[in-house]
mmCIF file of C-alpha atoms and ligand atoms in Angstrom:
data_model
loop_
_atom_site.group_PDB
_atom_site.id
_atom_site.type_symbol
_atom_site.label_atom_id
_atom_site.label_comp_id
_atom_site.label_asym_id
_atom_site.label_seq_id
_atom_site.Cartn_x
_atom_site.Cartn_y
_atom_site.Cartn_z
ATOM 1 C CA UNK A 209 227.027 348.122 109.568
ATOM 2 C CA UNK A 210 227.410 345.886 106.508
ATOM 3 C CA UNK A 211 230.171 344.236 104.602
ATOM 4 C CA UNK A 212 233.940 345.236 105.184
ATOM 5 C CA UNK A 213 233.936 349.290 104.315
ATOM 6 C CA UNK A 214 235.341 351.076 107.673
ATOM 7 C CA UNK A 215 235.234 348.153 110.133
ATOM 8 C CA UNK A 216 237.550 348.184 112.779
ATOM 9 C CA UNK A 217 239.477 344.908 113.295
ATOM 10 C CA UNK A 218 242.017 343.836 115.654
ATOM 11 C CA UNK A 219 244.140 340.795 114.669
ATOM 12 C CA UNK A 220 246.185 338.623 117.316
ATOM 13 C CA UNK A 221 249.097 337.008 116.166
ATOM 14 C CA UNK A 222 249.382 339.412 113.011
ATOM 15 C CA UNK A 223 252.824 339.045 112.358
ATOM 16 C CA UNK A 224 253.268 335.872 110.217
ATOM 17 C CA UNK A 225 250.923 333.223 109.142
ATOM 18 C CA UNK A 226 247.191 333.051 108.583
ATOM 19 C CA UNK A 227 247.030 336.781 110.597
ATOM 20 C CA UNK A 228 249.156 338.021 108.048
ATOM 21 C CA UNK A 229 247.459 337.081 105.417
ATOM 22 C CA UNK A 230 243.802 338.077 107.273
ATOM 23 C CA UNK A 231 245.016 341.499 107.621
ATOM 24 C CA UNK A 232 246.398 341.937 104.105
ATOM 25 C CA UNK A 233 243.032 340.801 102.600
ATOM 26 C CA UNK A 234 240.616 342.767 105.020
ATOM 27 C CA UNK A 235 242.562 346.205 104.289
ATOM 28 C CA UNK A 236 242.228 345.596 100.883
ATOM 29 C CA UNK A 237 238.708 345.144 101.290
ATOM 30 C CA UNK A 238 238.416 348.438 103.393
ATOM 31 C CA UNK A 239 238.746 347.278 107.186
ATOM 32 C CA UNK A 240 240.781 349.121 109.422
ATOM 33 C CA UNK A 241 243.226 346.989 111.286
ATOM 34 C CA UNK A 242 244.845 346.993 114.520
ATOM 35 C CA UNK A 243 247.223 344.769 114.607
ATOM 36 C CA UNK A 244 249.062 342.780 117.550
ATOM 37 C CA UNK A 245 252.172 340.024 118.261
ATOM 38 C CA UNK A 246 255.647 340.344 119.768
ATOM 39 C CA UNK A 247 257.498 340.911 116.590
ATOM 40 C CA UNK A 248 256.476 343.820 116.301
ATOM 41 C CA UNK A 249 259.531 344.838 113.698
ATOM 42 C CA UNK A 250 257.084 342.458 111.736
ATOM 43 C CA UNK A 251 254.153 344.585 112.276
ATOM 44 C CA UNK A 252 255.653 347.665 111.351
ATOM 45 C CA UNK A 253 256.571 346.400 107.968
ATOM 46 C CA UNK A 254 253.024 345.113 107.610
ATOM 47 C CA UNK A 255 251.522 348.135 108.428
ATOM 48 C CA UNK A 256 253.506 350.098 105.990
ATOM 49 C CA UNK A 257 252.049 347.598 102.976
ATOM 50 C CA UNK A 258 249.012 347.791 104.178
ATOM 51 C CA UNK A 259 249.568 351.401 104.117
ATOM 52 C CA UNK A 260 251.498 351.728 100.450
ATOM 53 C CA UNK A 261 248.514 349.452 99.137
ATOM 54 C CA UNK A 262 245.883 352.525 100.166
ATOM 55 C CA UNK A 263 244.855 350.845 103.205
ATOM 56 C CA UNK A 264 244.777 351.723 106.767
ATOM 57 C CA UNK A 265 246.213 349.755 110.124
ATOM 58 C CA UNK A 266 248.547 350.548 113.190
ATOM 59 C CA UNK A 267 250.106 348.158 115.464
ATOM 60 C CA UNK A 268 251.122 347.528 119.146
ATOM 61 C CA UNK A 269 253.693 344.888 120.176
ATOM 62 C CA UNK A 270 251.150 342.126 121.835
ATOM 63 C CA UNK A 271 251.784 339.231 123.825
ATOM 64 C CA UNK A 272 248.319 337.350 124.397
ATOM 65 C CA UNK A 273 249.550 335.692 127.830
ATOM 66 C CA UNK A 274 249.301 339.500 129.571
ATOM 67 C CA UNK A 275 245.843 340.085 129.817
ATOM 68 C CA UNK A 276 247.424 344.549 129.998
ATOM 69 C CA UNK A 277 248.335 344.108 126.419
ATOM 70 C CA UNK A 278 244.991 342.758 125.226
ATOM 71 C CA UNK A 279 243.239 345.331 126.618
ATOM 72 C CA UNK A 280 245.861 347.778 125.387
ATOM 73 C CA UNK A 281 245.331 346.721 121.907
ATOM 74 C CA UNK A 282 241.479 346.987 122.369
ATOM 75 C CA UNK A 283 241.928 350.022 123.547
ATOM 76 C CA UNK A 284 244.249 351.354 120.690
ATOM 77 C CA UNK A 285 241.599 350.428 118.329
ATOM 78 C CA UNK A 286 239.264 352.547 120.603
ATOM 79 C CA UNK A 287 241.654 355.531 120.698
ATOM 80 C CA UNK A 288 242.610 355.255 117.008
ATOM 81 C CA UNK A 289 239.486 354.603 115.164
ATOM 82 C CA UNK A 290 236.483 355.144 117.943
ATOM 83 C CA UNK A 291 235.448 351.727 118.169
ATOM 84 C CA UNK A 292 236.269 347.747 117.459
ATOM 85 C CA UNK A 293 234.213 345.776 115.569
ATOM 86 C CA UNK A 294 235.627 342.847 115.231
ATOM 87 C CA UNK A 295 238.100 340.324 117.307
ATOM 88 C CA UNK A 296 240.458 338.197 115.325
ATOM 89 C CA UNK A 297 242.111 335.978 118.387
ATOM 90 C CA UNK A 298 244.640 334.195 116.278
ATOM 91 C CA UNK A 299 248.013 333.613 118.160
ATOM 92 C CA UNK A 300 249.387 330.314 118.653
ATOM 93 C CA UNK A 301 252.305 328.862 120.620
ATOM 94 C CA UNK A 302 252.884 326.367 118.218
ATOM 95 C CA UNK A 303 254.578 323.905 120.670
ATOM 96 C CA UNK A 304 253.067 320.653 119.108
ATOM 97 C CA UNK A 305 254.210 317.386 120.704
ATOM 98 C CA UNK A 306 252.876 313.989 121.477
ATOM 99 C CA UNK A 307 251.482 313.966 124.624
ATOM 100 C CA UNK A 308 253.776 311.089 125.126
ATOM 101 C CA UNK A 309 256.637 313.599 125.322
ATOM 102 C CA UNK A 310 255.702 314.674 128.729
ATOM 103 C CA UNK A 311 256.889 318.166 127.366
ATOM 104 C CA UNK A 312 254.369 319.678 130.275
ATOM 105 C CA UNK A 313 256.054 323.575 130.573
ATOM 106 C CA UNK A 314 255.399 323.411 126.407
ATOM 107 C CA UNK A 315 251.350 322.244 127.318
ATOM 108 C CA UNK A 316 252.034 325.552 129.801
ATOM 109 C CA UNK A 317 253.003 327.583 127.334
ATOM 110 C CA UNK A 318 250.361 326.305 124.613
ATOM 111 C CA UNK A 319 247.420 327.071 127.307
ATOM 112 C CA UNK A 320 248.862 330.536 128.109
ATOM 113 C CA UNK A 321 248.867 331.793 124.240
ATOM 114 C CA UNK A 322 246.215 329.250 122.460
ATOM 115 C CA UNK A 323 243.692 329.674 125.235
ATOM 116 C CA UNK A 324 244.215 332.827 127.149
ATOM 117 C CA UNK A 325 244.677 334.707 123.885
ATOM 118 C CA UNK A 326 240.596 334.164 123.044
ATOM 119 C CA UNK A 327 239.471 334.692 126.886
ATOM 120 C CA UNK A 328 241.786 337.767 127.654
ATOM 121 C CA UNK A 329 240.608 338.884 124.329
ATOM 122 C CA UNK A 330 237.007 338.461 125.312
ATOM 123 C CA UNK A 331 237.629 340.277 128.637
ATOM 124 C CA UNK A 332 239.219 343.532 126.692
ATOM 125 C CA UNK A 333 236.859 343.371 123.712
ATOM 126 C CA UNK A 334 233.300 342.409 125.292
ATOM 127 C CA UNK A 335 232.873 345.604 127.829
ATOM 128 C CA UNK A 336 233.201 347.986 124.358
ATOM 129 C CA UNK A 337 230.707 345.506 122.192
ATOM 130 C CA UNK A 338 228.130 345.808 125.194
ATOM 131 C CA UNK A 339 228.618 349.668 125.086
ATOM 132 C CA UNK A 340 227.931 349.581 121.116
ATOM 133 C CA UNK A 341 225.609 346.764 120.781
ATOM 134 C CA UNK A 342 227.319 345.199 118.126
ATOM 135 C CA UNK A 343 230.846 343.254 118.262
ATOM 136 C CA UNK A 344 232.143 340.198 116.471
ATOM 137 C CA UNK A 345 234.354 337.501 118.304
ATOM 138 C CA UNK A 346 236.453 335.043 115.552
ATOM 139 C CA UNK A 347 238.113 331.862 115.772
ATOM 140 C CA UNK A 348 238.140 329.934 112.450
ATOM 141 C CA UNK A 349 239.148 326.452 112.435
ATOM 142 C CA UNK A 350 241.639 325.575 109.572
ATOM 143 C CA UNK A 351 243.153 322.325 108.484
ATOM 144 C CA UNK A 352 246.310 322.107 107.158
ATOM 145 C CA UNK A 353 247.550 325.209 106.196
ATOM 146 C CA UNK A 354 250.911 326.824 104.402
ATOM 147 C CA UNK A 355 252.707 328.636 107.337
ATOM 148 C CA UNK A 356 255.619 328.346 109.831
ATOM 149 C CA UNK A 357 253.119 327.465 112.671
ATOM 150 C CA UNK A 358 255.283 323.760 113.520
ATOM 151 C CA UNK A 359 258.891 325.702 113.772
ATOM 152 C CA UNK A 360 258.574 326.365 117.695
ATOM 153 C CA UNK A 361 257.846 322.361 118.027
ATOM 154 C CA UNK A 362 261.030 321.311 120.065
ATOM 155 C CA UNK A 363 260.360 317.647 118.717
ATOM 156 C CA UNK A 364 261.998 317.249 115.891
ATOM 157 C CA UNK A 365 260.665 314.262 114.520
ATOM 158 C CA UNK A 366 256.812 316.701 114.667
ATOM 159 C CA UNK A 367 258.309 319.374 112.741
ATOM 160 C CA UNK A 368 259.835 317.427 110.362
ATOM 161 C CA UNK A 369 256.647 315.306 109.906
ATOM 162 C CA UNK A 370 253.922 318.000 109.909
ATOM 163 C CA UNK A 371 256.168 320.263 107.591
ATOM 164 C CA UNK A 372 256.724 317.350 105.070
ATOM 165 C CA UNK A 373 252.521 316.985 105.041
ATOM 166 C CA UNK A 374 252.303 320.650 104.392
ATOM 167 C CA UNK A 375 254.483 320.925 101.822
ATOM 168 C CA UNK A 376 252.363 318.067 99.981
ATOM 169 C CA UNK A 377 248.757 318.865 101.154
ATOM 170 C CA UNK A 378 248.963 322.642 102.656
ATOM 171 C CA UNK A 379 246.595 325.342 101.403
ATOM 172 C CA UNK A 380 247.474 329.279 101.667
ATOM 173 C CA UNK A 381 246.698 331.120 104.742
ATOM 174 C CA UNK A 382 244.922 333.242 102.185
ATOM 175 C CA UNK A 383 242.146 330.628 101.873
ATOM 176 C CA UNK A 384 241.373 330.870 105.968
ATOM 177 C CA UNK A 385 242.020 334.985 105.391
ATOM 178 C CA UNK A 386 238.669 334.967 102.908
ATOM 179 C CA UNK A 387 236.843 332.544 105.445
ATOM 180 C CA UNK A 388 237.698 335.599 107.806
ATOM 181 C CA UNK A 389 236.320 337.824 105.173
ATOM 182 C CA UNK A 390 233.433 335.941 104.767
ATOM 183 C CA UNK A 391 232.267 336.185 108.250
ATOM 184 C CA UNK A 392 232.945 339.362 108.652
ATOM 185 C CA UNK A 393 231.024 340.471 105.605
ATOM 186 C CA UNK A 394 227.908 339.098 106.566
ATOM 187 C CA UNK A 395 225.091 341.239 107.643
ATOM 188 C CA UNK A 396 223.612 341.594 111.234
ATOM 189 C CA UNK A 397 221.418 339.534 111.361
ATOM 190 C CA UNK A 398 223.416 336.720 110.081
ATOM 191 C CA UNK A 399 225.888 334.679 112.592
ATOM 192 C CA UNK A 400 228.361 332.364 111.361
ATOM 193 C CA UNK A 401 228.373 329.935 113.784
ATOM 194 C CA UNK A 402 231.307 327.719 112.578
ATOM 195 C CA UNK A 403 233.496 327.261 109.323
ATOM 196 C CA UNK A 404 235.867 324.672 109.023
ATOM 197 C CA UNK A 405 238.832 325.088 106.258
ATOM 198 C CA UNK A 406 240.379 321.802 104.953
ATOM 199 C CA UNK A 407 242.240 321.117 102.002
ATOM 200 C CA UNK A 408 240.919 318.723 99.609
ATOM 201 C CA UNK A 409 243.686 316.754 100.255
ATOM 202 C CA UNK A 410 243.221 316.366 103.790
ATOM 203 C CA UNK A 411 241.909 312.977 105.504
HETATM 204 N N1 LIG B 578 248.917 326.384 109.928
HETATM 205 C C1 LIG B 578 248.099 325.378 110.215
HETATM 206 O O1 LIG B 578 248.152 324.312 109.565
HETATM 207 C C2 LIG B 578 247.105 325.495 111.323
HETATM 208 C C3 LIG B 578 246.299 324.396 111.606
HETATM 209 C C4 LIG B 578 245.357 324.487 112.625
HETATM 210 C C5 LIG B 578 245.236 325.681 113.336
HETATM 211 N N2 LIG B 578 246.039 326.747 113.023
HETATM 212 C C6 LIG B 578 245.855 327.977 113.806
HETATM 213 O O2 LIG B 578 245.963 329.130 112.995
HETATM 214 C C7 LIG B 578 246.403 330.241 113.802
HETATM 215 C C8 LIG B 578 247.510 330.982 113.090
HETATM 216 O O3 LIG B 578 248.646 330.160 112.976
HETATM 217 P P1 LIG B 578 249.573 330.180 111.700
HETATM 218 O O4 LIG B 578 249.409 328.879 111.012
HETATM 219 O O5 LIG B 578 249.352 331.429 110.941
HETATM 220 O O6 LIG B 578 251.030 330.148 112.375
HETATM 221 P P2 LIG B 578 252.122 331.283 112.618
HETATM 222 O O7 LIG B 578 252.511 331.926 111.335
HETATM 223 O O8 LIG B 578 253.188 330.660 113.444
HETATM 224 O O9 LIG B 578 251.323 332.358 113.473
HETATM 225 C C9 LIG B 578 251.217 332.314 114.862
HETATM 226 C C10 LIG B 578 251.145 333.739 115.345
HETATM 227 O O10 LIG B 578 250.966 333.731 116.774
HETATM 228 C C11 LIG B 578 251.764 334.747 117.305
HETATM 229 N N3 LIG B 578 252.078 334.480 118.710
HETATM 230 C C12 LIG B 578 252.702 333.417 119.254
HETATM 231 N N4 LIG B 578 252.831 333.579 120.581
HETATM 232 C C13 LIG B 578 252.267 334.789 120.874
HETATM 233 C C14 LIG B 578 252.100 335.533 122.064
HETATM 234 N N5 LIG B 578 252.514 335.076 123.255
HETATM 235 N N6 LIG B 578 251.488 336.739 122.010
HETATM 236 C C15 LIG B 578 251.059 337.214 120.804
HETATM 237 N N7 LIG B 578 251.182 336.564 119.640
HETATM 238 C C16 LIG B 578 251.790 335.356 119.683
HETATM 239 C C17 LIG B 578 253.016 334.780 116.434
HETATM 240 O O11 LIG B 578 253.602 336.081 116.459
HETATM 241 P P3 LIG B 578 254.861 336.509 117.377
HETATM 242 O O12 LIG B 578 255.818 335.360 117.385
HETATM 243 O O13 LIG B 578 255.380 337.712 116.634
HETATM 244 O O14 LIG B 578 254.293 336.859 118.705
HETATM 245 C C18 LIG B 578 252.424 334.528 115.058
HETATM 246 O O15 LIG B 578 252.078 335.736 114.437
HETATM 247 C C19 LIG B 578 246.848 329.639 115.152
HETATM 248 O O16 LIG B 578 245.862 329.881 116.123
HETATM 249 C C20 LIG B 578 246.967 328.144 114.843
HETATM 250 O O17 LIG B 578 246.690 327.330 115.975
HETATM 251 C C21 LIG B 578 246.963 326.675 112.046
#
Protein backbone atom coordinates (compact mmCIF):
# COMPACT_ATOMS: atom_id res chain seq x y z
CA UNK A 1 0.00 0.00 0.00
CA UNK A 2 1.07 3.56 -0.83
CA UNK A 3 0.16 7.04 0.19
CA UNK A 4 -3.14 7.78 2.22
CA UNK A 5 -6.09 6.29 -0.28
CA UNK A 6 -8.06 3.55 1.97
CA UNK A 7 -5.71 3.24 4.96
CA UNK A 8 -7.13 2.34 8.05
CA UNK A 9 -6.10 4.55 11.02
CA UNK A 10 -6.91 4.53 14.55
CA UNK A 11 -6.32 7.79 16.49
CA UNK A 12 -5.98 7.92 20.46
CA UNK A 13 -6.96 10.90 22.06
CA UNK A 14 -9.13 12.06 18.94
CA UNK A 15 -11.33 14.26 20.59
CA UNK A 16 -9.56 17.68 20.86
CA UNK A 17 -6.12 18.79 20.06
CA UNK A 18 -3.44 17.62 17.67
CA UNK A 19 -5.82 14.13 17.21
CA UNK A 20 -8.39 16.29 16.07
CA UNK A 21 -6.76 17.93 13.77
CA UNK A 22 -4.76 14.42 12.52
CA UNK A 23 -8.01 12.92 11.84
CA UNK A 24 -9.58 15.86 10.00
CA UNK A 25 -6.54 16.04 7.62
CA UNK A 26 -6.06 12.18 7.00
CA UNK A 27 -9.92 11.78 5.98
CA UNK A 28 -9.53 14.42 3.75
CA UNK A 29 -6.72 12.79 2.27
CA UNK A 30 -8.69 9.41 2.00
CA UNK A 31 -7.78 7.41 5.32
CA UNK A 32 -10.32 5.73 7.12
CA UNK A 33 -10.36 6.59 10.76
CA UNK A 34 -11.23 4.97 13.87
CA UNK A 35 -11.30 7.13 16.31
CA UNK A 36 -10.93 6.86 20.28
CA UNK A 37 -11.08 9.18 23.80
CA UNK A 38 -13.61 9.47 26.62
CA UNK A 39 -15.57 12.31 25.22
CA UNK A 40 -16.95 10.54 23.08
CA UNK A 41 -20.02 13.26 22.53
CA UNK A 42 -16.78 14.83 20.94
CA UNK A 43 -16.20 12.02 18.68
CA UNK A 44 -19.51 11.75 17.44
CA UNK A 45 -19.54 15.27 16.23
CA UNK A 46 -16.17 14.62 14.61
CA UNK A 47 -17.21 11.77 12.91
CA UNK A 48 -20.19 13.40 11.43
CA UNK A 49 -17.64 16.25 9.73
CA UNK A 50 -15.56 13.91 8.76
CA UNK A 51 -18.52 12.32 7.34
CA UNK A 52 -20.40 15.67 5.76
CA UNK A 53 -16.81 16.48 4.26
CA UNK A 54 -17.07 12.95 2.05
CA UNK A 55 -14.91 11.16 4.34
CA UNK A 56 -15.18 8.08 6.32
CA UNK A 57 -14.51 7.32 10.34
CA UNK A 58 -16.45 5.73 13.37
CA UNK A 59 -15.65 6.03 16.91
CA UNK A 60 -15.61 4.14 20.29
CA UNK A 61 -15.44 5.92 23.67
CA UNK A 62 -11.56 5.03 24.68
CA UNK A 63 -9.78 5.38 27.76
CA UNK A 64 -5.98 4.40 27.09
CA UNK A 65 -5.38 3.33 30.91
CA UNK A 66 -7.77 -0.03 30.17
CA UNK A 67 -5.75 -2.07 28.13
CA UNK A 68 -10.01 -3.83 27.04
CA UNK A 69 -10.63 -0.59 25.31
CA UNK A 70 -7.43 -0.52 23.26
CA UNK A 71 -7.93 -3.66 22.03
CA UNK A 72 -11.60 -2.87 21.50
CA UNK A 73 -10.76 -0.03 19.32
CA UNK A 74 -8.23 -2.23 17.36
CA UNK A 75 -10.60 -4.47 16.99
CA UNK A 76 -13.40 -2.06 15.71
CA UNK A 77 -11.09 -1.04 13.05
CA UNK A 78 -10.78 -4.85 12.31
CA UNK A 79 -14.56 -5.41 12.31
CA UNK A 80 -15.34 -2.16 10.45
CA UNK A 81 -12.85 -1.88 7.75
CA UNK A 82 -10.90 -5.52 7.71
CA UNK A 83 -7.73 -4.36 8.89
CA UNK A 84 -5.53 -1.39 10.74
CA UNK A 85 -2.85 0.09 9.22
CA UNK A 86 -1.78 2.50 11.15
CA UNK A 87 -1.55 3.42 15.14
CA UNK A 88 -1.84 7.03 16.10
CA UNK A 89 -1.17 6.70 20.16
CA UNK A 90 -1.84 10.30 20.97
CA UNK A 91 -3.62 10.75 24.42
CA UNK A 92 -2.20 12.73 27.07
CA UNK A 93 -3.04 13.37 30.73
CA UNK A 94 -1.87 16.68 30.58
CA UNK A 95 -1.10 16.94 34.36
CA UNK A 96 2.14 19.10 33.97
CA UNK A 97 3.80 20.17 37.24
CA UNK A 98 7.21 20.79 38.61
CA UNK A 99 8.46 17.89 40.00
CA UNK A 100 8.94 20.06 42.97
CA UNK A 101 5.18 19.88 43.53
CA UNK A 102 5.35 16.43 44.83
CA UNK A 103 1.92 16.12 42.92
CA UNK A 104 2.85 12.10 42.79
CA UNK A 105 -1.08 10.59 42.11
CA UNK A 106 -0.85 13.41 38.97
CA UNK A 107 2.89 11.55 37.88
CA UNK A 108 0.26 8.32 38.40
CA UNK A 109 -2.06 9.48 36.31
CA UNK A 110 0.47 10.94 33.57
CA UNK A 111 2.20 7.27 33.41
CA UNK A 112 -1.21 5.52 33.13
CA UNK A 113 -2.42 7.67 29.90
CA UNK A 114 1.09 9.11 28.40
CA UNK A 115 2.78 5.74 28.68
CA UNK A 116 0.33 2.94 28.80
CA UNK A 117 -1.60 4.53 25.95
CA UNK A 118 1.57 3.60 23.35
CA UNK A 119 2.29 0.03 25.10
CA UNK A 120 -1.45 -1.10 25.47
CA UNK A 121 -1.69 0.20 22.02
CA UNK A 122 1.20 -1.90 20.87
CA UNK A 123 -0.25 -4.98 22.64
CA UNK A 124 -3.83 -4.57 20.67
CA UNK A 125 -2.32 -3.38 17.39
CA UNK A 126 0.98 -5.61 16.93
CA UNK A 127 -0.78 -9.31 16.93
CA UNK A 128 -2.99 -7.90 13.62
CA UNK A 129 0.33 -6.14 11.91
CA UNK A 130 2.17 -9.63 12.38
CA UNK A 131 -0.93 -11.35 10.77
CA UNK A 132 -0.71 -8.74 7.71
CA UNK A 133 2.88 -8.06 7.51
CA UNK A 134 2.58 -4.55 7.38
CA UNK A 135 1.51 -2.05 10.36
CA UNK A 136 2.63 1.43 11.30
CA UNK A 137 3.16 2.50 15.05
CA UNK A 138 3.21 6.72 15.50
CA UNK A 139 4.34 8.97 18.07
CA UNK A 140 5.41 12.40 16.72
CA UNK A 141 7.18 14.68 18.91
CA UNK A 142 5.83 18.33 18.76
CA UNK A 143 7.00 21.50 20.38
CA UNK A 144 4.84 23.99 21.35
CA UNK A 145 1.69 23.62 19.92
CA UNK A 146 -1.96 25.58 19.82
CA UNK A 147 -4.26 23.30 21.98
CA UNK A 148 -5.88 22.95 25.45
CA UNK A 149 -3.27 20.23 26.40
CA UNK A 150 -2.08 22.52 29.93
CA UNK A 151 -5.96 22.94 31.21
CA UNK A 152 -5.88 19.60 33.40
CA UNK A 153 -2.50 21.13 35.10
CA UNK A 154 -3.81 21.62 38.77
CA UNK A 155 -0.85 24.22 39.19
CA UNK A 156 -1.94 27.21 38.36
CA UNK A 157 1.00 29.17 38.08
CA UNK A 158 1.97 26.07 34.89
CA UNK A 159 -1.13 26.73 33.15
CA UNK A 160 -1.01 30.16 33.29
CA UNK A 161 2.68 30.18 32.20
CA UNK A 162 2.67 27.55 29.41
CA UNK A 163 -0.70 29.05 28.02
CA UNK A 164 0.78 32.65 27.97
CA UNK A 165 3.97 30.98 25.78
CA UNK A 166 1.46 29.44 23.49
CA UNK A 167 -0.47 32.13 22.82
CA UNK A 168 2.89 34.01 21.72
CA UNK A 169 4.94 31.13 20.13
CA UNK A 170 2.23 28.16 19.50
CA UNK A 171 1.86 26.60 16.05
CA UNK A 172 -1.53 24.74 14.88
CA UNK A 173 -2.04 21.20 15.68
CA UNK A 174 -2.52 21.15 11.94
CA UNK A 175 1.25 21.50 11.41
CA UNK A 176 1.95 18.06 13.66
CA UNK A 177 -1.47 16.61 11.69
CA UNK A 178 0.68 16.92 8.13
CA UNK A 179 3.88 15.53 9.98
CA UNK A 180 1.31 12.60 10.64
CA UNK A 181 0.47 12.73 7.03
CA UNK A 182 3.79 12.72 6.02
CA UNK A 183 4.72 9.55 7.63
CA UNK A 184 2.02 7.90 6.79
CA UNK A 185 2.32 8.67 3.12
CA UNK A 186 5.55 7.29 2.68
CA UNK A 187 6.09 4.13 0.83
CA UNK A 188 7.16 0.68 2.29
CA UNK A 189 10.17 0.69 2.12
CA UNK A 190 10.67 3.98 3.68
CA UNK A 191 10.60 4.33 7.74
CA UNK A 192 10.42 7.54 9.37
CA UNK A 193 12.34 7.06 12.17
CA UNK A 194 11.77 10.41 14.03
CA UNK A 195 10.30 13.99 13.24
CA UNK A 196 10.46 16.62 15.58
CA UNK A 197 7.86 19.74 15.15
CA UNK A 198 9.01 23.09 16.67
CA UNK A 199 7.96 26.42 16.01
CA UNK A 200 10.38 28.82 14.76
CA UNK A 201 9.91 30.62 17.67
CA UNK A 202 10.80 28.05 20.01
CA UNK A 203 14.27 28.00 22.04
N1 LIG B 1 0.20 20.91 22.69
C1 LIG B 1 1.51 20.86 22.90
O1 LIG B 1 2.18 21.91 22.98
C2 LIG B 1 2.22 19.55 23.05
C3 LIG B 1 3.58 19.56 23.30
C4 LIG B 1 4.26 18.35 23.43
C5 LIG B 1 3.56 17.16 23.29
N2 LIG B 1 2.21 17.18 23.02
C6 LIG B 1 1.53 15.89 22.88
O2 LIG B 1 0.57 15.92 21.84
C7 LIG B 1 -0.46 14.95 22.12
C8 LIG B 1 -1.82 15.58 21.90
O3 LIG B 1 -2.04 16.60 22.85
P1 LIG B 1 -2.81 17.93 22.48
O4 LIG B 1 -1.82 19.03 22.53
O5 LIG B 1 -3.60 17.72 21.25
O6 LIG B 1 -3.74 18.11 23.77
P2 LIG B 1 -5.29 17.82 24.02
O7 LIG B 1 -6.13 18.59 23.06
O8 LIG B 1 -5.53 18.03 25.47
O9 LIG B 1 -5.43 16.28 23.65
C9 LIG B 1 -5.21 15.25 24.56
C10 LIG B 1 -6.13 14.12 24.18
O10 LIG B 1 -5.88 13.01 25.06
C11 LIG B 1 -7.12 12.45 25.40
N3 LIG B 1 -7.03 11.71 26.66
C12 LIG B 1 -6.67 12.15 27.88
N4 LIG B 1 -6.76 11.16 28.78
C13 LIG B 1 -7.21 10.07 28.10
C14 LIG B 1 -7.52 8.74 28.47
N5 LIG B 1 -7.39 8.30 29.73
N6 LIG B 1 -7.96 7.87 27.52
C15 LIG B 1 -8.09 8.31 26.23
N7 LIG B 1 -7.81 9.55 25.81
C16 LIG B 1 -7.38 10.42 26.75
C17 LIG B 1 -8.09 13.63 25.48
O11 LIG B 1 -9.42 13.19 25.22
P3 LIG B 1 -10.53 12.86 26.35
O12 LIG B 1 -10.38 13.89 27.43
O13 LIG B 1 -11.81 13.00 25.57
O14 LIG B 1 -10.27 11.46 26.77
C18 LIG B 1 -7.61 14.49 24.33
O15 LIG B 1 -8.28 14.15 23.15
C19 LIG B 1 -0.23 14.49 23.57
O16 LIG B 1 0.36 13.22 23.57
C20 LIG B 1 0.72 15.55 24.13
O17 LIG B 1 1.59 15.03 25.13
C21 LIG B 1 1.54 18.34 22.91
Amino acid sequence: MEGMDGRVVVVTGASSGIGEAAALLLAERGARLVLGARRSERLLDLVERIDKAGGTATHARTDVTRRDDLHALVTLARERFGRIDVLVSNADAGTISPLDDLRVDEWDQMVDVNIKDVLHGIGAALPAFRAQGTGHFITVSPGMIGTDFAEASTNSRVRAEITKMRDRIAIPPEAIARAIAFAIEQPATVDVNEIVVRPTAQH
